[in-house]
Each structure stands twice: as C-alpha cells, then as structure tokens.
Short mmCIF file of C-alpha atoms and ligand atoms in Angstrom, two decimals:
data_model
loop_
_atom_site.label_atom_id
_atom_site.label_comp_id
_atom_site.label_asym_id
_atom_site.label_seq_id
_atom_site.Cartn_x
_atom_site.Cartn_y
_atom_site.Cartn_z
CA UNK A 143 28.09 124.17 -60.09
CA UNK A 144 30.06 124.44 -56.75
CA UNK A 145 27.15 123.93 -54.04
CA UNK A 146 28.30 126.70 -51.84
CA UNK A 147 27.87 129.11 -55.42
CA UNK A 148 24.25 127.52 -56.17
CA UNK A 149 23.15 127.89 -52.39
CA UNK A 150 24.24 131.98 -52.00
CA UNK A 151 22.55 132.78 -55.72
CA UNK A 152 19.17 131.25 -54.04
CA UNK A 153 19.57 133.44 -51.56
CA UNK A 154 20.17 136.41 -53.22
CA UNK A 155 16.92 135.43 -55.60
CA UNK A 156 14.77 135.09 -52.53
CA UNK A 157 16.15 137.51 -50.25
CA UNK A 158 16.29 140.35 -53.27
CA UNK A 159 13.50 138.81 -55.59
CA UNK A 160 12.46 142.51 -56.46
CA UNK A 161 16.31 143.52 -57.34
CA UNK A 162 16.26 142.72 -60.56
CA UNK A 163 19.41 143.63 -61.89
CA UNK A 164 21.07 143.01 -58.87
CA UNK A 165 19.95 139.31 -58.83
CA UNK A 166 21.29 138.65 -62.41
CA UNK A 167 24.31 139.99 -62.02
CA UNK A 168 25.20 137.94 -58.85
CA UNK A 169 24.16 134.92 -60.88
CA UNK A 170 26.22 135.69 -63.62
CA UNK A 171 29.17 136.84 -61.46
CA UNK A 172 29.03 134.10 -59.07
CA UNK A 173 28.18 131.30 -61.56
CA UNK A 174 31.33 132.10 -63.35
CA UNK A 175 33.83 132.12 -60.55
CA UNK A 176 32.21 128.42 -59.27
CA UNK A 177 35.49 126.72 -59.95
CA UNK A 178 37.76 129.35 -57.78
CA UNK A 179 34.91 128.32 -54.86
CA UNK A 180 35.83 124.48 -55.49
CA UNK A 181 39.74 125.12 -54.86
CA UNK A 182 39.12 127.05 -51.86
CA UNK A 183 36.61 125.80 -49.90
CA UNK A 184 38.32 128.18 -47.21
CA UNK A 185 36.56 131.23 -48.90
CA UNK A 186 33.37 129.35 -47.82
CA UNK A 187 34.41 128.80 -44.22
CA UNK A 188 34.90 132.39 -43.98
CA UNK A 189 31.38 132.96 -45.30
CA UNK A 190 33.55 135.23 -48.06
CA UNK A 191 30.02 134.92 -50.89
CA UNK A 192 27.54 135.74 -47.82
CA UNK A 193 29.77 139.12 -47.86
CA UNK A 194 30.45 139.70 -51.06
CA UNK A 195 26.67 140.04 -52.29
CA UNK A 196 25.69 142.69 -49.52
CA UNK A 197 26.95 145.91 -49.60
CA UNK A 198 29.64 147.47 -46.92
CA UNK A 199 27.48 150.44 -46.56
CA UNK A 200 24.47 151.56 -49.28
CA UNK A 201 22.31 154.99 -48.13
CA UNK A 202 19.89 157.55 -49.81
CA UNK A 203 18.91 160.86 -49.22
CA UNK A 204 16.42 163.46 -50.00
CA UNK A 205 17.62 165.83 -52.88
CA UNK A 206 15.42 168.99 -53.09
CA UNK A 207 16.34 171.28 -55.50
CA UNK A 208 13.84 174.58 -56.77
CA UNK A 209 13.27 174.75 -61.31
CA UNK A 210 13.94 178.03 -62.74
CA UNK A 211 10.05 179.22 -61.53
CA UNK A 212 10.96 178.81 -58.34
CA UNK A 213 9.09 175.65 -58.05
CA UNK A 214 10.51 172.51 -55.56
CA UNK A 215 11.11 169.05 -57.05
CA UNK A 216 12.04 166.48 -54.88
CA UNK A 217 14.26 163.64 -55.90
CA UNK A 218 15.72 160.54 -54.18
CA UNK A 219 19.70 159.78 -54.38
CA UNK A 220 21.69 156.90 -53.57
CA UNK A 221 25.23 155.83 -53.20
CA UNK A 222 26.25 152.39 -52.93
CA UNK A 223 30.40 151.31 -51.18
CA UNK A 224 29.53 147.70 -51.99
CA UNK A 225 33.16 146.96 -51.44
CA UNK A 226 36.41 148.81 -50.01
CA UNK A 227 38.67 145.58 -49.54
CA UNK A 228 41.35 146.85 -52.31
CA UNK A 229 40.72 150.34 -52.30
CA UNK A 230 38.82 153.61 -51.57
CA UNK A 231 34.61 153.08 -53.21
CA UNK A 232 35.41 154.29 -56.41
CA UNK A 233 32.26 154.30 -59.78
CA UNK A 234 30.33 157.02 -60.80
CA UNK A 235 26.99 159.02 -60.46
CA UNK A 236 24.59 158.26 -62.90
CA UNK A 237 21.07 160.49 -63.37
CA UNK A 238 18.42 159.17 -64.78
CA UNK A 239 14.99 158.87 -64.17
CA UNK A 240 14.47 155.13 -64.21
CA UNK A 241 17.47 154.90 -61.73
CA UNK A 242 16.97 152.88 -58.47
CA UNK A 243 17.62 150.72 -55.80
CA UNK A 244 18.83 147.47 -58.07
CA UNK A 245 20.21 150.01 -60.87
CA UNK A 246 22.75 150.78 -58.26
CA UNK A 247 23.46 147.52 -56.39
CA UNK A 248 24.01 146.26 -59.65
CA UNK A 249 26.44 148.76 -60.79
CA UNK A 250 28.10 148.68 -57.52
CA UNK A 251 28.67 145.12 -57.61
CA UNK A 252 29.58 145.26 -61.53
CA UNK A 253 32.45 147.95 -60.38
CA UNK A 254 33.97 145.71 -57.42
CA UNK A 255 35.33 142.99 -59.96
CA UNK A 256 35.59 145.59 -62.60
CA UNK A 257 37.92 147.83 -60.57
CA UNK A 258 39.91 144.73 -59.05
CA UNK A 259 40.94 143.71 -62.94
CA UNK A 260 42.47 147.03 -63.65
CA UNK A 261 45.27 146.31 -61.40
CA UNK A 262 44.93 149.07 -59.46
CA UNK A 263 44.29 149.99 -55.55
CA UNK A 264 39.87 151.02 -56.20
CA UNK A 265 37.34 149.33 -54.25
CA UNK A 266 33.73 149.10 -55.86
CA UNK A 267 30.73 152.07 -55.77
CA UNK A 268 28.36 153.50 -57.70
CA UNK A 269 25.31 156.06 -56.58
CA UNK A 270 22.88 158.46 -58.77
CA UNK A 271 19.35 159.75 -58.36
CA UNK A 272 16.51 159.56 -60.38
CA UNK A 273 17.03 163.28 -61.23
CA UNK A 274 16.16 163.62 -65.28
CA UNK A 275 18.52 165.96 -66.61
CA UNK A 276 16.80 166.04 -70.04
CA UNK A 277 14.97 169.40 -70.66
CA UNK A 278 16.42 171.34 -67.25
CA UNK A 279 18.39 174.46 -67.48
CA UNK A 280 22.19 174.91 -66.98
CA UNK A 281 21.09 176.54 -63.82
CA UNK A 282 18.42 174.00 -62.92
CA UNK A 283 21.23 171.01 -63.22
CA UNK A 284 23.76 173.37 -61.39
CA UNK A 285 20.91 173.39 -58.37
CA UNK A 286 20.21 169.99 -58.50
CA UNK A 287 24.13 169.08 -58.34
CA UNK A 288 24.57 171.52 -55.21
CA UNK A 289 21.87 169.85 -53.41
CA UNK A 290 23.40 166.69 -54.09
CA UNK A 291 26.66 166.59 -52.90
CA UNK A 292 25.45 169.10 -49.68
CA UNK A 293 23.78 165.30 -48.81
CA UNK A 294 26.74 163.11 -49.64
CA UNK A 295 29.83 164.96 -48.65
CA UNK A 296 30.25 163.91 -45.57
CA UNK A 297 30.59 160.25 -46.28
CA UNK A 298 33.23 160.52 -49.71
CA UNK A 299 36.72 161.84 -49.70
CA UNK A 300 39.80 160.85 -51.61
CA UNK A 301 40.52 157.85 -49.42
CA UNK A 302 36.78 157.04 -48.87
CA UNK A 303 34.99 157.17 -51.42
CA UNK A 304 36.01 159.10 -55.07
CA UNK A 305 32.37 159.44 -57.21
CA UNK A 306 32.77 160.27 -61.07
CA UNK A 307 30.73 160.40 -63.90
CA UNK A 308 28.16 157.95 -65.56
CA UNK A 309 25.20 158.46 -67.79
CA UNK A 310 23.60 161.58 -67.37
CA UNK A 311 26.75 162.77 -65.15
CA UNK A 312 29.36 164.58 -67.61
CA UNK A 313 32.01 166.80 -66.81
CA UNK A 314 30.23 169.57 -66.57
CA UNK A 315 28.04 167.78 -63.71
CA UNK A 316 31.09 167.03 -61.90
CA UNK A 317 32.41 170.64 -61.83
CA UNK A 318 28.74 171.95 -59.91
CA UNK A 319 29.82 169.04 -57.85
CA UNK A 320 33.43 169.68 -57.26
CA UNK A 321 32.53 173.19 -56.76
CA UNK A 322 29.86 172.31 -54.08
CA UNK A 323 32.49 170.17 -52.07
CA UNK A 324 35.21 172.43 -52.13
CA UNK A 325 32.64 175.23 -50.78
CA UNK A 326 30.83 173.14 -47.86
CA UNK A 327 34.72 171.86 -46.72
CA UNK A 328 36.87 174.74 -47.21
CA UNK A 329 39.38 173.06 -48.53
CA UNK A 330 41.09 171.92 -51.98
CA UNK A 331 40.75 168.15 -52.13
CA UNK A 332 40.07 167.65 -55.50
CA UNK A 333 40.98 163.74 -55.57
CA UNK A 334 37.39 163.08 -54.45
CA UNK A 335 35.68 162.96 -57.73
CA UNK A 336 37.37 162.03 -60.73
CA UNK A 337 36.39 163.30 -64.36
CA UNK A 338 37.18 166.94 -63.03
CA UNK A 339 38.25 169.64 -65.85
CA UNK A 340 41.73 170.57 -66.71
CA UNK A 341 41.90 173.24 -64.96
CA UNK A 342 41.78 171.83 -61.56
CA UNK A 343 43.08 168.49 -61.41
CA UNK A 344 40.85 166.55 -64.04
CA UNK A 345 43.38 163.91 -66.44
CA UNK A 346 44.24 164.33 -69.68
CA UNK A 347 42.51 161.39 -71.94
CA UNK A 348 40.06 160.80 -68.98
CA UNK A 349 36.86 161.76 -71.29
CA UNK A 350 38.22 159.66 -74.03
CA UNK A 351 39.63 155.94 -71.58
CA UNK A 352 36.44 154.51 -71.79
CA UNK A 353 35.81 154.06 -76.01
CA UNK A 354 39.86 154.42 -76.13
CA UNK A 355 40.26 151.36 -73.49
CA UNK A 356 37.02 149.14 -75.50
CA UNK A 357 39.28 149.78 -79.05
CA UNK A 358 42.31 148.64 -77.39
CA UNK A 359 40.92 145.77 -76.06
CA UNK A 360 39.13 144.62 -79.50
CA UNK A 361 42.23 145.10 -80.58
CA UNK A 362 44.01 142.57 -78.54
CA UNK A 363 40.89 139.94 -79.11
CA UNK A 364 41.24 140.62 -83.14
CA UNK A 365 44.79 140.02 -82.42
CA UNK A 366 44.62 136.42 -80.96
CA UNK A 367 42.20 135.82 -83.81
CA UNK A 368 44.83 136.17 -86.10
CA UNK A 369 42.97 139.31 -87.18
CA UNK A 370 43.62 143.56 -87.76
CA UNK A 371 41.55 145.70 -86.73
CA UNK A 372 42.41 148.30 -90.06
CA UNK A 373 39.39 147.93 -92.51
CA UNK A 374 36.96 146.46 -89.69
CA UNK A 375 33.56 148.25 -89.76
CA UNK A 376 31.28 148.33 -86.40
CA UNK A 377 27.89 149.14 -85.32
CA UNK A 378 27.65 150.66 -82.12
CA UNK A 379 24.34 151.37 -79.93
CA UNK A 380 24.59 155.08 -78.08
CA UNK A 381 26.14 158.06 -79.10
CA UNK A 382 27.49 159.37 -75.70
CA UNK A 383 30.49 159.81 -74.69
CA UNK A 384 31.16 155.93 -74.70
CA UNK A 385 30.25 155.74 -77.94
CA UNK A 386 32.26 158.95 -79.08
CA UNK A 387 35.45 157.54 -77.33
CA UNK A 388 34.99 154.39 -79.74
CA UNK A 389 34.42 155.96 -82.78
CA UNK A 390 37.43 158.60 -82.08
CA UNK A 391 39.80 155.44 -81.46
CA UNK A 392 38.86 153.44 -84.38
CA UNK A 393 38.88 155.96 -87.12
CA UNK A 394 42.10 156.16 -85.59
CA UNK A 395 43.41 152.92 -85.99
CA UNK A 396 41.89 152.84 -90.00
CA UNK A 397 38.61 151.24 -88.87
CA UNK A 398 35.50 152.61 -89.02
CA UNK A 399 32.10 153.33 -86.87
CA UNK A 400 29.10 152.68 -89.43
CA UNK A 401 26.28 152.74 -87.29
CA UNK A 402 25.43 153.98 -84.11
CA UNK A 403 21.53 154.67 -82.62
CA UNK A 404 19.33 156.39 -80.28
CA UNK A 405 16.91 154.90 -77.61
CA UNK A 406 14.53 155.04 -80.64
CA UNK A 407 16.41 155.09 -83.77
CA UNK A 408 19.42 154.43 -85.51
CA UNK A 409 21.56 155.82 -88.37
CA UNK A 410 23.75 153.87 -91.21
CA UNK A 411 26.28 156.29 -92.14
CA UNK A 412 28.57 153.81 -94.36
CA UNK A 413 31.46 156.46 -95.02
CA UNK A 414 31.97 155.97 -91.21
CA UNK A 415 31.65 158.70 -88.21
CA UNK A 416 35.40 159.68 -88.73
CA UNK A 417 35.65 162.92 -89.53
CA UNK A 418 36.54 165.90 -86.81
CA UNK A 419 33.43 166.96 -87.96
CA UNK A 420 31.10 164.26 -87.75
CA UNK A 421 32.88 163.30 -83.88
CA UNK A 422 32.04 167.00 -82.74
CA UNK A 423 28.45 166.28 -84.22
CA UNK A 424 27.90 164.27 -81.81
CA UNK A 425 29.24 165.17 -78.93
CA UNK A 426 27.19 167.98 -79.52
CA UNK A 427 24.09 166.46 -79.51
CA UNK A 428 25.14 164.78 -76.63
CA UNK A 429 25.56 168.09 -74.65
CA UNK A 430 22.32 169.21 -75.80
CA UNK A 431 21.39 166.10 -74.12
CA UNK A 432 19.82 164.74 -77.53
CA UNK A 433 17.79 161.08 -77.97
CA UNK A 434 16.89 161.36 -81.57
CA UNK A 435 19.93 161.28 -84.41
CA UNK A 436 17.73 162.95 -87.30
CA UNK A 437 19.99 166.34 -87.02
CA UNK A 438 22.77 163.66 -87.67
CA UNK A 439 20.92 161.70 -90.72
CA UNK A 440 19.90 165.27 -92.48
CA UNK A 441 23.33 167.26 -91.89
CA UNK A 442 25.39 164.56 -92.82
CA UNK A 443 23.07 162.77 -95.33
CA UNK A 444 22.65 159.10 -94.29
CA UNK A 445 19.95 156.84 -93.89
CA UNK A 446 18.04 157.49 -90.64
CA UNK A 447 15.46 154.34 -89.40
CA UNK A 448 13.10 155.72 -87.02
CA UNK A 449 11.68 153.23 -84.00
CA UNK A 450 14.32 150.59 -84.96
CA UNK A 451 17.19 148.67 -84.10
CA UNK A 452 20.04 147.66 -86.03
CA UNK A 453 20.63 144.07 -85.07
CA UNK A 454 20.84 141.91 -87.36
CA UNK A 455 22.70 144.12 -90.06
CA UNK A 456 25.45 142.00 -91.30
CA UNK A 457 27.38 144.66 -93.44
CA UNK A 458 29.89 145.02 -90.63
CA UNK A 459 32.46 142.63 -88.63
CA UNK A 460 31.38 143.81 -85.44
CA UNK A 461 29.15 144.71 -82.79
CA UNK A 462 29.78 147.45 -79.54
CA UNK A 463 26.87 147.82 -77.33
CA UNK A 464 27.36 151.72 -75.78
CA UNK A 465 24.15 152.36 -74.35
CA UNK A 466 23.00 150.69 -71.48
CA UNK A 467 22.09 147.20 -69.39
CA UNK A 468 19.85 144.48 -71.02
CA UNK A 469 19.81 146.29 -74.46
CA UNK A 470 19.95 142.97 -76.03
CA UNK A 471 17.59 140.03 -74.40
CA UNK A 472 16.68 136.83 -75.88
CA UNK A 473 15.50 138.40 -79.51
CA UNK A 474 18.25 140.53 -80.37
CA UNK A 475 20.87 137.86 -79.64
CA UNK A 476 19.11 135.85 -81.95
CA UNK A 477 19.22 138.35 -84.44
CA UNK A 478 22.98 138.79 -83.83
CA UNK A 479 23.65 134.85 -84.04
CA UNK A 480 22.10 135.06 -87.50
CA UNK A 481 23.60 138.14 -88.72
CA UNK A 482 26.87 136.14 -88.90
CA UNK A 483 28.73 138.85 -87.36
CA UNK A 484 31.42 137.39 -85.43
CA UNK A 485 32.17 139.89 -82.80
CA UNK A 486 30.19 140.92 -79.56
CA UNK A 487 31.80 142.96 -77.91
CA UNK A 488 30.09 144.86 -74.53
CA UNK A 489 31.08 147.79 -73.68
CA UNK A 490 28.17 149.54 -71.76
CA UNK A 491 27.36 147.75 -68.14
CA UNK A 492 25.78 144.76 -68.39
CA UNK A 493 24.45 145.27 -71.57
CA UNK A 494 23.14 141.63 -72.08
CA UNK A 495 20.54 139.90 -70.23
CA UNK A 496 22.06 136.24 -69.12
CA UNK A 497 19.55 134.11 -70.97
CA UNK A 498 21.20 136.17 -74.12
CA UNK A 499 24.46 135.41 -73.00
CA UNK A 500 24.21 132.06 -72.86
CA UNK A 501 22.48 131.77 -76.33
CA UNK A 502 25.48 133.59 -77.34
CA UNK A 503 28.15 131.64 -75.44
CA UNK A 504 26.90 128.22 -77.22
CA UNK A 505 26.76 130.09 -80.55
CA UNK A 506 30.39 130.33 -81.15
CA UNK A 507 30.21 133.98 -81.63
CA UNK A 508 33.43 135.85 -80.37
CA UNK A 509 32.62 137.55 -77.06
CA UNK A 510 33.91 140.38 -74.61
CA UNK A 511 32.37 141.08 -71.48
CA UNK A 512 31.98 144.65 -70.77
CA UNK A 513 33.30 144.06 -67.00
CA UNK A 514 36.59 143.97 -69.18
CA UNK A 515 36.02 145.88 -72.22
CA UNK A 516 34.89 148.86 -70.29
CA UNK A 517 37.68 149.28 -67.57
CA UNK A 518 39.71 152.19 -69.06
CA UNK A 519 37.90 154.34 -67.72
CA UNK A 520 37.08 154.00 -63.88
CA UNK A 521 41.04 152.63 -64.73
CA UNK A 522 42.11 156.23 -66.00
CA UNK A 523 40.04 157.86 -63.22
CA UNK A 524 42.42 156.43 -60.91
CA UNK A 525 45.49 157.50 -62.91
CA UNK A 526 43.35 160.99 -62.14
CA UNK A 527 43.32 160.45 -58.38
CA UNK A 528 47.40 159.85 -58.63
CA UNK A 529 47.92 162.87 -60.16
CA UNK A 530 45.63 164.53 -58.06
CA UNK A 531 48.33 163.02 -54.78
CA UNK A 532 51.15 163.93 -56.66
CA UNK A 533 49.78 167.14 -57.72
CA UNK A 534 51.05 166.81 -60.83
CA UNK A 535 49.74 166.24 -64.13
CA UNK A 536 50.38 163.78 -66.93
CA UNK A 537 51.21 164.24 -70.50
CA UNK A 538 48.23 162.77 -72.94
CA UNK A 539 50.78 160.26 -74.30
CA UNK A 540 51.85 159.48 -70.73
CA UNK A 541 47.98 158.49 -69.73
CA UNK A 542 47.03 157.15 -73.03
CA UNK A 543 50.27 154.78 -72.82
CA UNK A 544 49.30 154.02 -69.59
CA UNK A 545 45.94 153.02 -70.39
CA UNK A 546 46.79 151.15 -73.69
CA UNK A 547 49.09 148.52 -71.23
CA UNK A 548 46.36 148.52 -69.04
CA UNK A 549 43.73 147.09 -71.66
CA UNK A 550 46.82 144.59 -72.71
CA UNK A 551 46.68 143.18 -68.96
CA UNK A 552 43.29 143.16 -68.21
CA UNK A 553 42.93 141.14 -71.53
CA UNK A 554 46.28 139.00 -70.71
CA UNK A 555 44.88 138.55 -66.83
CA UNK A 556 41.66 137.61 -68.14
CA UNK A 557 43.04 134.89 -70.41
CA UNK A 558 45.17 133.56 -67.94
CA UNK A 559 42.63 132.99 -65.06
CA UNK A 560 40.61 131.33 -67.46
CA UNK A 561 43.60 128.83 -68.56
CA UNK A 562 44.29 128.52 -65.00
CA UNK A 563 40.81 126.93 -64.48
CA UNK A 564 41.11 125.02 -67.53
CA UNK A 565 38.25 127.15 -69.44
CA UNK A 566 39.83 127.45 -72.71
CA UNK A 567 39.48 130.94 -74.34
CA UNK A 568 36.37 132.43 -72.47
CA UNK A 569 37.12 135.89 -71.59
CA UNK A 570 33.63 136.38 -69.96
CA UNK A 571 34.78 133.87 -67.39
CA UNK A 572 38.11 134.82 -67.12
CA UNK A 573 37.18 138.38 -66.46
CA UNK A 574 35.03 137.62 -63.27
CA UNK A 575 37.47 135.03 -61.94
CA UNK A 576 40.43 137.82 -62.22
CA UNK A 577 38.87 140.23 -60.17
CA UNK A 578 36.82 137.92 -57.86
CA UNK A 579 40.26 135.85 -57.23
CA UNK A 580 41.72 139.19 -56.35
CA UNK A 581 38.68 140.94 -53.73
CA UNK A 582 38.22 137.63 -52.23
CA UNK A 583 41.84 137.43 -51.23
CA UNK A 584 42.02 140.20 -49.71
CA UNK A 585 38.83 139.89 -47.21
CA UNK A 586 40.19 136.75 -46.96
CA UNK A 587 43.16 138.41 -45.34
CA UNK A 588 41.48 140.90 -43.80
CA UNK A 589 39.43 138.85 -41.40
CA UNK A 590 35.77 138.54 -41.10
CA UNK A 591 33.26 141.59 -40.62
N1 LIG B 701 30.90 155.15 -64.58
C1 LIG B 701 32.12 154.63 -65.11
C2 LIG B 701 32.12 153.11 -64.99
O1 LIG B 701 31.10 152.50 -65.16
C3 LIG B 701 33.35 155.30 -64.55
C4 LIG B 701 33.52 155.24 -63.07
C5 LIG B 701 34.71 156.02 -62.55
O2 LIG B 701 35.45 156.60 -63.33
O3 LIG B 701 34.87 156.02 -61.32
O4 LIG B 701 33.10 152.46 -64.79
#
C-alpha cells in the first residue's frame, strides 16, 4: 500500500480509536484509492488525505421537544459538512436511537465519494439525532421535527447545505421540517431539503431513485456478465423504502423479490412481492413504522422465520442488503460464499464489515459496493434541487430517464477508473477511486485550508 495511505489510516485509528464506523470506512475508502496516491504524490504535498478524513465543519445541538403528556425529552442532534469542495453538503437526516457521533462521520464521509460519482455539483453531509421515532405520535414526531430544524436552520440553505431523508426520516418528516424552515425564515426556499412532497417542490420518482437506481445498476453488472435480469429471483434485507423501491423496479423488469426481513425476522414469499398489493403492504407497515413482518406472512400466506436470517438460502441468484451498516460480518459472508449465490450486491450504507469484504473479494463472488449501487437517490435529490432553481417540475419519465443514465455512468465511471489503474473488473475499487479522483482534484485546485 502507498505509504502516505498506510500512515493517514494509523492516524485516523489512533486519533478516532472510539469512531468505529468512521475508522473502517476511512480504511476501506483510503485503502482502495492507494494507487491514485502513488501517481500523485502532489496530493500528498498538499496534505490532501490529512483533509479529507476531518470534517469541514461537524456540530450538535440540544433538541428538546415535550410527548403528548406534556412531558420534556431531551435528545442530542448532529449534522456533519464533511466536504463542500464540489458542491453545497448535501445527505440526509437519519433518526434513530443508536445514532451517534461515528454513525454520522461515517455517513458523511460515505456521501462525499458517493455524491462525487453521480456526476453532479453535491458536496458530502449527513446529520440525525438519536430521536426514536418508533411508538411517538404524529404530533409527537411533528414536535420533535420543529425543534430540530429551529437548531439547524441557520447553518443549511440551498447553496449550503440541502438535508433529506434517511432511515427514520420519510417524507412526511421532511414536510414538519420544511414547514419549520419556511416559518422561522419567512421565506419560500424550498431547495434546502430535498425529498419534499409534490405539492411544493418535492421530484417526481424521488421516493422511488434509491431501489429504482440499485435495479438499474444490477442491471448493468448482469449485463457485462452476459446475463438478464428477467427470471432472476433476490433476497433482500429491510422492507423500507429502499427495499420497496427494489422490489417495485424488479417486478418491473420480470424479476422477482422473494425474500425480504425485519431486524428480527424474515419472510420467504416465493410468488415474489410483485403485486400492487403486496408493494402497498409494505409500505404500509413501513409508515406504521413496523419491525416485525408477521402481518405480511399471515395476510399474504408465506412462510414467516422468527429470530432469523436468511443467509445462506440458495433458492435465489441474488443478494440486496436494504437495511443498514455491518449487517453482514465475518459469519454471514461465510454463509453467503457457501450459498453459491453469485451476486452481492449492497445497497444500504456500508452494509458489510471490511473483514467480510475481503472474504468476499477473494471468493469470486460478484460484488457491488453500495457507495455505487445506492447513488440514485441523493443523485435524484439533486435533480430535486434543479427543479426547485428552475421552479419547474419534471415529468416522471423525464427524472426516471434521467436517473436510469445516471446508474449507466456511475457503473461505466466505475469500470473505467478501475481499468485505468489496471484493477481488472473490481467495481468496489473503481467506485472509491471515481469519486476520490474527482474531490481530491478539486481541493487540489482550490488551495489548502
Ligand atoms: N440518505 C440518502 C443517502 O444515503 C439520501 C441523501 C439525499 O438525498 O440527500 O444517500
């Protein structure tokens, strides 16, 4: 490895030993993109790694909000502008109780390269709280979101910083938050969040990019395989609106979704999760901000496995993980390997831990790294913030065309970095090296601070 690489990872793993998530994703990041560090050893003159791994700017705040018996809670939140060198911050709000610190430095950092692949002008953010919506009233969430962006909007705009969605943050979320903004500023500036409803300035397809974006991108790695996607049966983890988004574009394009789980469970529903009905299923449970899938299993009749996982089923072709980061360590990968399936594709952030993914890697199995996969939508939010400028809006075929070519180049970019470095066909690398190649440029530029 390139010795500039190997000395800022130590650093990071001393200086951030508690970050957990942070520190592995800088070593996975950064390990990858070694060979852009050896051909320009002017990146390291201009300490352009030292930068990278510390944020521009990363804050929290109190967020005190009162339950519906008039009883305070008292949460923290955080947002993260890890890096504004191509863009406004631009990744979403995610509430959930286990957030923190690392949860967000890693999803920060995840976004910069992330956003830099989609070919469009967004620099990297992400914030949250460790607000748990499960259980709370509308009007309890509605409080919580006031009190929220009353902290935060001073320091976002729609050539600052643009929040949007993540897990636990769905559109209604981002309306109580819109709503908020537009009331403490007085004015209409609805390009600061993206994710916004239809009736003032959200994008068509926006709710769908993400699973739309992870099927076109299968697609394109089926395709190269000499493969079709029509007949191909896949087991996703999650059923939010990740998940939903997949299932809606496959059943689409004649392939099928025939398992999906919960943080505790998981369903086989061979027929596939196709039908109008079964998609508005759930999404409902979703809304209802659901964990089990029994109400699925029982309405719809399929097997339902309670405090299990589903890896190592072989009676599909291939493998989404929706859910969420490190969902499959060590164990599961093993499981995977054996299953014979020969498709991993990630779709949620980070969803592998990197001793996994390098089990993986030397197994041969056919990989996608989420940092890819998952780009269609933070890549349709900014089609969202151009319409917002324009004020205009998009037909659905307009955005979903747009996004389709988008998952084309990101794949296409991807490949070619990794040629360019003579890597062969390693998308995980290829990825990373896109969108570092293109961040690092640019501060290069840019001078140093
Ligand atoms: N939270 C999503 C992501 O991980 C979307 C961010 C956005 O639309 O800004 O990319």
């Amino acid at each position: 490895m390139n010795a500039y690489v190997e000395r800022v990872i130590s650093e990071v793993k001393e200086k951030y030993k508690d970050q957990k998530e942070f520190v592995q994703t800088v070593e996975e990041v950064l390990s990858s993109v070694s060979p852009v560090l050896d051909r320009h050893p002017e990146y390291e003159t201009a300490g352009i790694l030292e930068r990278m791994v510390e944020p521009e700017r990363m804050f929290s705040f109190r967020v005190v909000w009162t339950d519906d018996a008039g009883v305070p809670h008292t949460n923290v939140g955080y947002r993260c502008q890890f890096n504004g060198a191509i863009g406004p911050y631009k990744g979403g709000l995610r509430f959930q109780k286990n957030v923190n610190e690392s949860i967000i430095k890693f999803l920060a950092f995840e976004q910069t390269y992330k956003n830099a692949l989609t070919g469009l002008p967004i620099g990297g953010g992400k914030g949250g709280s460790d607000f748990d919506p499960a259980g709370r009233s509308e009007a309890e969430i509605m409080r919580f979101c006031q009190s929220y962006m009353t902290a935060l909007y001073r320091y976002i705009g729609p050539d600052q910083d643009v929040p949007a969605g993540d897990m636990g943050v769905g559109g209604k979320e981002i309306g109580y938050l819109f709503g908020q903004y537009r009331r403490l500023r007085g004015d209409f500036k609805n390009g600061v969040l993206t994710g916004k409803g239809l009736t003032y300035g959200g994008s068509l397809i926006r709710p769908e990019a993400t699973g739309y974006g992870a099927i076109y991108y299968l697609n394109e790695v089926l395709h190269q395989q000499g493969d079709t996607i029509r007949g191909k049966k896949i087991a996703v983890t999650g059923f939010g609106n990740v998940a939903w988004g997949v299932m809606k574009k496959a059943s689409q394009l004649g392939a099928r979704v025939t398992y999906m789980s919960g943080p505790n469970c998981y369903v086989k529903d061979p027929e596939g999760i196709i039908t109008k009905e079964k998609l508005d299923f759930v999404l409902e449970l979703r809304r209802r901000n659901e964990t089990d899938l029994k109400a699925y299993a029982d309405r719809f009749g399929c097997e339902y496995h309670a405090g299990e996982k589903f890896w190592g089923v072989n009676d599909v072709d291939i493998y989404m993980p929706c859910a969420t980061q490190n969902e499959v360590g060590p164990e599961e990968a093993k499981k995977i390997v054996e299953s014979g399936v020969r498709y991993y594709i990630e779709v949620s952030n980070m969803p592998t831990t990197n001793e996994a993914l390098s089990y993986l890697r030397r197994s041969g199995i056919i990989i996608a790294p989420s940092k890819a996969v998952n780009a269609g939508g933070v890549g349709v939010s900014s089609l969202e913030m151009s319409q917002n400028s324009e004020r205009l809006m998009w037909t659905e075929e307009e955005v979903e065309e747009r996004l389709r070519s988008m998952m084309v180049n990101i794949y296409r970019v991807s490949l070619e970095a990794a040629q360019k470095y003579g890597l062969g066909y390693d998308l995980i690398s290829g990825a990373n090296i896109a969108g570092f190649e293109k961040v690092a440029q640019a501060m290069y530029e840019q001078g140093i601070f």
